[in-house]
PDB file of C-alpha atoms in Angstrom:
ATOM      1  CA  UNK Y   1      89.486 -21.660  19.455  1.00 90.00           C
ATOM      2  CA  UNK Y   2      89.496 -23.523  22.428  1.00 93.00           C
ATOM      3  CA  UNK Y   3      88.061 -25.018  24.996  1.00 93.00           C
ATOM      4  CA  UNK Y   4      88.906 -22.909  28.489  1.00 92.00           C
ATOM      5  CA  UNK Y   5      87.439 -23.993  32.311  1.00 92.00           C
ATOM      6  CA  UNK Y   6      87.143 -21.138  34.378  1.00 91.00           C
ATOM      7  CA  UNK Y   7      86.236 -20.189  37.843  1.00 91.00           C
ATOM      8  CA  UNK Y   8      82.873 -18.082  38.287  1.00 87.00           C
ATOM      9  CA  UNK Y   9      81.097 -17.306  41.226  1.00 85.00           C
ATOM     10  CA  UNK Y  10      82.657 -20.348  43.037  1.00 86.00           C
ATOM     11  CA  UNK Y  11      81.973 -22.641  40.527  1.00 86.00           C
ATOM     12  CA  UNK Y  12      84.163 -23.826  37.790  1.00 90.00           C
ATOM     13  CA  UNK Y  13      82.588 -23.425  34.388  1.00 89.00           C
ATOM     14  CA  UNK Y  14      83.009 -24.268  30.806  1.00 92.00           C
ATOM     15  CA  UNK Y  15      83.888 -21.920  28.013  1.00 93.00           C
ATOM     16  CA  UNK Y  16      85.100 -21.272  23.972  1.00 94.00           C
ATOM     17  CA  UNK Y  17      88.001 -18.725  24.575  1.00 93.00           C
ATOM     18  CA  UNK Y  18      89.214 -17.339  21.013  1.00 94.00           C
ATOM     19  CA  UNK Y  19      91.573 -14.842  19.807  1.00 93.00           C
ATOM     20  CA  UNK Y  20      89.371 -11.480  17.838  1.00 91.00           C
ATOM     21  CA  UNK Y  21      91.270  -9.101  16.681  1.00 90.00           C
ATOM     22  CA  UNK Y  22      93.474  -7.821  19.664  1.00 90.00           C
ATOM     23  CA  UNK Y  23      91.157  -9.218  22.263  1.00 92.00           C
ATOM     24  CA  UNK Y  24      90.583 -12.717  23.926  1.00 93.00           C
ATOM     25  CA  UNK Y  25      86.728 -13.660  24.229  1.00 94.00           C
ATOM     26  CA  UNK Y  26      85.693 -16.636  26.538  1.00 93.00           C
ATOM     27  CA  UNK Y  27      82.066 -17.802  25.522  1.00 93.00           C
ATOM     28  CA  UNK Y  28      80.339 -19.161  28.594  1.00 91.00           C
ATOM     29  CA  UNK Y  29      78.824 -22.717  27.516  1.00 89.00           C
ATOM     30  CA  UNK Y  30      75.771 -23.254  29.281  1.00 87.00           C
ATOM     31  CA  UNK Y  31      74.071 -26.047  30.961  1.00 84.00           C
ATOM     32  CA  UNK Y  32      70.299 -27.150  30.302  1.00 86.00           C
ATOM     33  CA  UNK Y  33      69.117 -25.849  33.529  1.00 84.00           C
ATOM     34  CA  UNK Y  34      70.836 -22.664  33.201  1.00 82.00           C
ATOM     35  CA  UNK Y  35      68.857 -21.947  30.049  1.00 84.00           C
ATOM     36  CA  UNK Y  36      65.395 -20.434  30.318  1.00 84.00           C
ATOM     37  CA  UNK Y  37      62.473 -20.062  28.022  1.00 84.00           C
ATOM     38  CA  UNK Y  38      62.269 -16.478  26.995  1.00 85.00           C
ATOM     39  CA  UNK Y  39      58.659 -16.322  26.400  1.00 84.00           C
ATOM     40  CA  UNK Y  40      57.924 -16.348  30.132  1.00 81.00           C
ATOM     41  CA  UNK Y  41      59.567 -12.885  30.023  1.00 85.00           C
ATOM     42  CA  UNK Y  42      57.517 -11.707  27.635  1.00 88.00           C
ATOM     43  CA  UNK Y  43      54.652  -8.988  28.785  1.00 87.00           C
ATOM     44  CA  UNK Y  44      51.295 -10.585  27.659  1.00 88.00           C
ATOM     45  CA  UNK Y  45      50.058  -9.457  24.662  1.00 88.00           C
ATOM     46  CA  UNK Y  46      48.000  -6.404  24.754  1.00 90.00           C
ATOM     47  CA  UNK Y  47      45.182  -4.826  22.504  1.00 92.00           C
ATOM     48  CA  UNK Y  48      45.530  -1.031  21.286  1.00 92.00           C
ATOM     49  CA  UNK Y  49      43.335   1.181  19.508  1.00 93.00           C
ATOM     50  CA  UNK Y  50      44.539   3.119  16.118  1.00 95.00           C
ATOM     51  CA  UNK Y  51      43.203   5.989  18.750  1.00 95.00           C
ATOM     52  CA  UNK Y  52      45.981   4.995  21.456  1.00 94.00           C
ATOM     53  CA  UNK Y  53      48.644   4.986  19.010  1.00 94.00           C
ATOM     54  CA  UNK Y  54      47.657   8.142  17.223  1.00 95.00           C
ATOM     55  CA  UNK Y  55      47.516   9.774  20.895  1.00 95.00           C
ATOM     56  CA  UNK Y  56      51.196   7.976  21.969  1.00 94.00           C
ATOM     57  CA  UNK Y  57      52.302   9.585  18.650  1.00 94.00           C
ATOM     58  CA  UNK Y  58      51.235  13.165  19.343  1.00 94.00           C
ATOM     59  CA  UNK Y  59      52.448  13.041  22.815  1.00 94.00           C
ATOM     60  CA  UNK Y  60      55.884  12.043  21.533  1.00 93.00           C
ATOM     61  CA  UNK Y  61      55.625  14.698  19.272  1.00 91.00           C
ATOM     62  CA  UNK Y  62      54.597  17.366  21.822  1.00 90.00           C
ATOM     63  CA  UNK Y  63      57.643  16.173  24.017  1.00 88.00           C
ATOM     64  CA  UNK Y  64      60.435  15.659  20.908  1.00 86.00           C
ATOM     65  CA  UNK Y  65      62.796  18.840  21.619  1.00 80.00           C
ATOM     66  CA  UNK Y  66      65.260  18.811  18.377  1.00 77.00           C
ATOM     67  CA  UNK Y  67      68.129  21.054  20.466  1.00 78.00           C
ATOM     68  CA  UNK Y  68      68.598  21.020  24.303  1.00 75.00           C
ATOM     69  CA  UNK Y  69      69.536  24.667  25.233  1.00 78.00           C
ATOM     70  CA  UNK Y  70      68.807  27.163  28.248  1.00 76.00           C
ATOM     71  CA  UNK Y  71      69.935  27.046  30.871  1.00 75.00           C
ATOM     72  CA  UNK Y  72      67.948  24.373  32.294  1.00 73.00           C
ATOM     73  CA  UNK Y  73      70.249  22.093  30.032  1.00 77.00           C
ATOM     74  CA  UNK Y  74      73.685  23.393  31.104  1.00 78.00           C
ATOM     75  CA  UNK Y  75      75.869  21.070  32.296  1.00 79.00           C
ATOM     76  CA  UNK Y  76      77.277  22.846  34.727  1.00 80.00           C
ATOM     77  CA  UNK Y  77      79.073  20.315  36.954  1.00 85.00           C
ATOM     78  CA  UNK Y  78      81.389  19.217  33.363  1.00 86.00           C
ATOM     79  CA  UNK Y  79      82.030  22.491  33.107  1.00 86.00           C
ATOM     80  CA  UNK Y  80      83.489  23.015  36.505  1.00 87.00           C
ATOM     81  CA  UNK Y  81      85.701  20.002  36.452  1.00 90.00           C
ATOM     82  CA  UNK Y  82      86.954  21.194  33.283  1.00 90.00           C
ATOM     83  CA  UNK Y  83      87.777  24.360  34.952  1.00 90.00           C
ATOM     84  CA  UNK Y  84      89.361  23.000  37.993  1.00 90.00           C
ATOM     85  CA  UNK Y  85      91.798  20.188  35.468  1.00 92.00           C
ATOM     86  CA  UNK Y  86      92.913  23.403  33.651  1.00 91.00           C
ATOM     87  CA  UNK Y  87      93.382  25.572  36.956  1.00 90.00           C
ATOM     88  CA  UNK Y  88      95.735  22.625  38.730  1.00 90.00           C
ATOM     89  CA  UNK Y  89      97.567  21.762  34.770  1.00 91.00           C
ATOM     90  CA  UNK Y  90      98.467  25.659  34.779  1.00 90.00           C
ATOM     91  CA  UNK Y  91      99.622  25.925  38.435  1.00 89.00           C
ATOM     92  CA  UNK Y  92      97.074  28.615  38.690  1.00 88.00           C
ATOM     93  CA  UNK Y  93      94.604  29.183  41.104  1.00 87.00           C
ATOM     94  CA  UNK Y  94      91.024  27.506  41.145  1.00 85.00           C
ATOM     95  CA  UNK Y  95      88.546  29.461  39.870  1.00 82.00           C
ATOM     96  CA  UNK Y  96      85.974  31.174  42.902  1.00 82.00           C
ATOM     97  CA  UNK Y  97      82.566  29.262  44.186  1.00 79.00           C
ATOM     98  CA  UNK Y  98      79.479  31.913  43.056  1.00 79.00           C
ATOM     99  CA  UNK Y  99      77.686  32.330  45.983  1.00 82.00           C
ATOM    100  CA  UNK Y 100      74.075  30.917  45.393  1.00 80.00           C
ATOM    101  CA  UNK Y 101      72.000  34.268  45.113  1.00 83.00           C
ATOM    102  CA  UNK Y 102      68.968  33.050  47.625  1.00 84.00           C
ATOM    103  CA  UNK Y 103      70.074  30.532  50.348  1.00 83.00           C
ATOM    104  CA  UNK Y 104      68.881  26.804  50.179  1.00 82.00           C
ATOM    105  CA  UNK Y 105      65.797  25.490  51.764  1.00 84.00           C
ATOM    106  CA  UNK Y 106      66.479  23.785  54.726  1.00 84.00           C
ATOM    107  CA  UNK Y 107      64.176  20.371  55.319  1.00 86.00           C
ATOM    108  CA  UNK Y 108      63.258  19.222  58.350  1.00 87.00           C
ATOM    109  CA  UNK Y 109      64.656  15.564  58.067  1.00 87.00           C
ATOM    110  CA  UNK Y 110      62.817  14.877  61.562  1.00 88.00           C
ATOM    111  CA  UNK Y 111      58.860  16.526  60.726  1.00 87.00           C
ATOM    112  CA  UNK Y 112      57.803  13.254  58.580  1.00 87.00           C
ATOM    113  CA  UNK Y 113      59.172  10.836  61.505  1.00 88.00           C
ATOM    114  CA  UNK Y 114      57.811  12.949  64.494  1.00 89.00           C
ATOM    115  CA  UNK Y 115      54.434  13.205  62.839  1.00 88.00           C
ATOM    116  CA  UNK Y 116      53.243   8.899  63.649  1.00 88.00           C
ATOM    117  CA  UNK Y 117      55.125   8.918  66.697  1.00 85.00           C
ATOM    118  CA  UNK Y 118      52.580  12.344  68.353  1.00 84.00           C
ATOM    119  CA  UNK Y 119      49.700  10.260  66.548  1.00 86.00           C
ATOM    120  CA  UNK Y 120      50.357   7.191  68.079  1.00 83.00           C
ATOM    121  CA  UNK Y 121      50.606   8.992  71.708  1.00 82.00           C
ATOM    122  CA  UNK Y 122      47.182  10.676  71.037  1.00 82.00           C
ATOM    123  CA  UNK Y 123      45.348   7.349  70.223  1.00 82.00           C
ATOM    124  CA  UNK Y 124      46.400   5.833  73.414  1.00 80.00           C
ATOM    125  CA  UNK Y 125      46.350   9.053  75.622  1.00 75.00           C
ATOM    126  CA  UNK Y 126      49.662   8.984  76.433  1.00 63.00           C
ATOM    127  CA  UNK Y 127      49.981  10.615  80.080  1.00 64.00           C
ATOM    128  CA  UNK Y 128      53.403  11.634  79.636  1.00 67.00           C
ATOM    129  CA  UNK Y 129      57.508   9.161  79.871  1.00 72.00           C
ATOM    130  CA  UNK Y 130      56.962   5.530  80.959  1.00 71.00           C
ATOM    131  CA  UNK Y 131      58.483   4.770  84.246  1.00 76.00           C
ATOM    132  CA  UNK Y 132      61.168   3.000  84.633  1.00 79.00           C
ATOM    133  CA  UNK Y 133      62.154   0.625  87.417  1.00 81.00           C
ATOM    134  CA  UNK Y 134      65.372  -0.764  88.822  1.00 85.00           C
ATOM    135  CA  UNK Y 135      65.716  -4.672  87.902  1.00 83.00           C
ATOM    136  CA  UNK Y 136      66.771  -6.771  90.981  1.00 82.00           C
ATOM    137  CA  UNK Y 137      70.115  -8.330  90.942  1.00 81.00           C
ATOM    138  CA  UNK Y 138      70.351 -12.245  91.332  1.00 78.00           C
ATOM    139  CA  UNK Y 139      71.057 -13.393  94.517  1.00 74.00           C
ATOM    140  CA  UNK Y 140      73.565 -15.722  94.583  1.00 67.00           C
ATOM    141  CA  UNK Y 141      74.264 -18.461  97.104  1.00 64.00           C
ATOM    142  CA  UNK Y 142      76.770 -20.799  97.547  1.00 62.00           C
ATOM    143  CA  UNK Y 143      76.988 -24.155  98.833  1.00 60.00           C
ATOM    144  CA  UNK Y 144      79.748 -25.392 100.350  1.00 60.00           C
ATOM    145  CA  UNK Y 145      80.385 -28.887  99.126  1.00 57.00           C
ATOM    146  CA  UNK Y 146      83.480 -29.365 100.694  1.00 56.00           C
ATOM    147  CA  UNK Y 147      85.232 -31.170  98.150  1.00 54.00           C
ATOM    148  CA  UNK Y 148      88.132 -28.623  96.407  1.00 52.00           C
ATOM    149  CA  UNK Y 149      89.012 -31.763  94.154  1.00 51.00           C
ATOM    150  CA  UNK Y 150      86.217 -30.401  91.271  1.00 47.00           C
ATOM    151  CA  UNK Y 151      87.189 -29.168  88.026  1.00 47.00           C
ATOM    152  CA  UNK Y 152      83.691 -27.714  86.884  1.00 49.00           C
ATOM    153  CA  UNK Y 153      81.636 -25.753  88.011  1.00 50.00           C
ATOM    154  CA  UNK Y 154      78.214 -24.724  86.737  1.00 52.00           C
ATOM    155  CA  UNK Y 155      75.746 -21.534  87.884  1.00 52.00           C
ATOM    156  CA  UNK Y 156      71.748 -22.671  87.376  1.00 55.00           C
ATOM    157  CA  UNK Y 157      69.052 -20.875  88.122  1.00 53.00           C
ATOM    158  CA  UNK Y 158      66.144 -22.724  90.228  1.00 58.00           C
ATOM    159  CA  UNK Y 159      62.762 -21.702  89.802  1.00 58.00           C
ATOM    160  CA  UNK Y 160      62.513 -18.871  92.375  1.00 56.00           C
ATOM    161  CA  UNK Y 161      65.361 -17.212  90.237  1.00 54.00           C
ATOM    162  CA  UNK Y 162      68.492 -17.982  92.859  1.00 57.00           C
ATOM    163  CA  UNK Y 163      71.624 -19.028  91.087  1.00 54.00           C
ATOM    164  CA  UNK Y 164      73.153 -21.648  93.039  1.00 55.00           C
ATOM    165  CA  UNK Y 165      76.816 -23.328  92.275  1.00 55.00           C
ATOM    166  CA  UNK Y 166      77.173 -26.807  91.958  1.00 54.00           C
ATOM    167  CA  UNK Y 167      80.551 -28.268  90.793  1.00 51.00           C
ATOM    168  CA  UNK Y 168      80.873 -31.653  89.083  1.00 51.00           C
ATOM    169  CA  UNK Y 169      83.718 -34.213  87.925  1.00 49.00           C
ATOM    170  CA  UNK Y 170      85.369 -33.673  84.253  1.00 43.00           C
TER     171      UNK Y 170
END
């Protein structure tokens, strides 16, 4: 045995790394707050009838099935794989798709979402799209200051919403 210090999750840790058999197992040593009191996982205790547990009994019973077969209980996709491995080991070809005998039921992905949108619009009385309207673009003025010497320059806003330059010293 000895004593190992590894790196987990970004932290370096303590261990016991020993040799068993043909394998090398680190033991993570743990800190005090990295142990927790299993009780508080524990469900609370609960009271049950000899009438619940004869009932959970029978129902268990009822539902045991000694041997899974039908078809229900095929594994079908093993099957196919298997087929395919021996098909490509063999250099043969792979074995043909049956075609499914009644075609799949398509779902509407959409119905479930569509359905609270066409509520919504009927509890406000929706009237039809919402206009939309051009934004105006900024006007922007400048002010000549006369000075090219300025190494900055800054764009502010005022209150009425014109961008004006200003330029300042670095």
């Amino acid at each position: 045995m000895a004593v190992a210090k590894y790196a987990w999750s970004g932290r370096e840790r303590l261990g016991l790394l020993r040799a068993r058999d043909d394998v090398l197992v680190l033991h993570a040593i743990r800190r005090p707050d990295e142990i927790h009191d299993l009780t508080e996982l524990l469900p609370p205790p609960a009271e049950v009838s000899e009438e619940e547990i004869t009932g959970a009994l029978a129902l268990m019973d009822t539902m045991t099935v000694d041997r899974l077969e039908g078809p229900e209980s095929t594994d079908r996709s093993t099957e196919a794989i298997t087929q395919i491995i021996e098909a490509e080991r063999e250099d043969k070809p792979l074995p043909a798709v049956e075609e499914p005998k009644e075609p799949a039921q398509v779902l509407d992905l959409m119905a479930p979402l569509r359905e609270p949108v066409s509520e919504a619009k009927a509890s406000r009385g929706d009237a039809g799209p919402a206009d939309v309207h051009e934004l105006p673009q900024p006007q922007v003025v400048n002010t000549d200051l006369g000075n090219t010497d300025f190494h900055e320059w800054s764009r502010d806003a005022d209150d009425d919403g014109i961008y004006r330059e200003a330029a300042g010293d670095a």
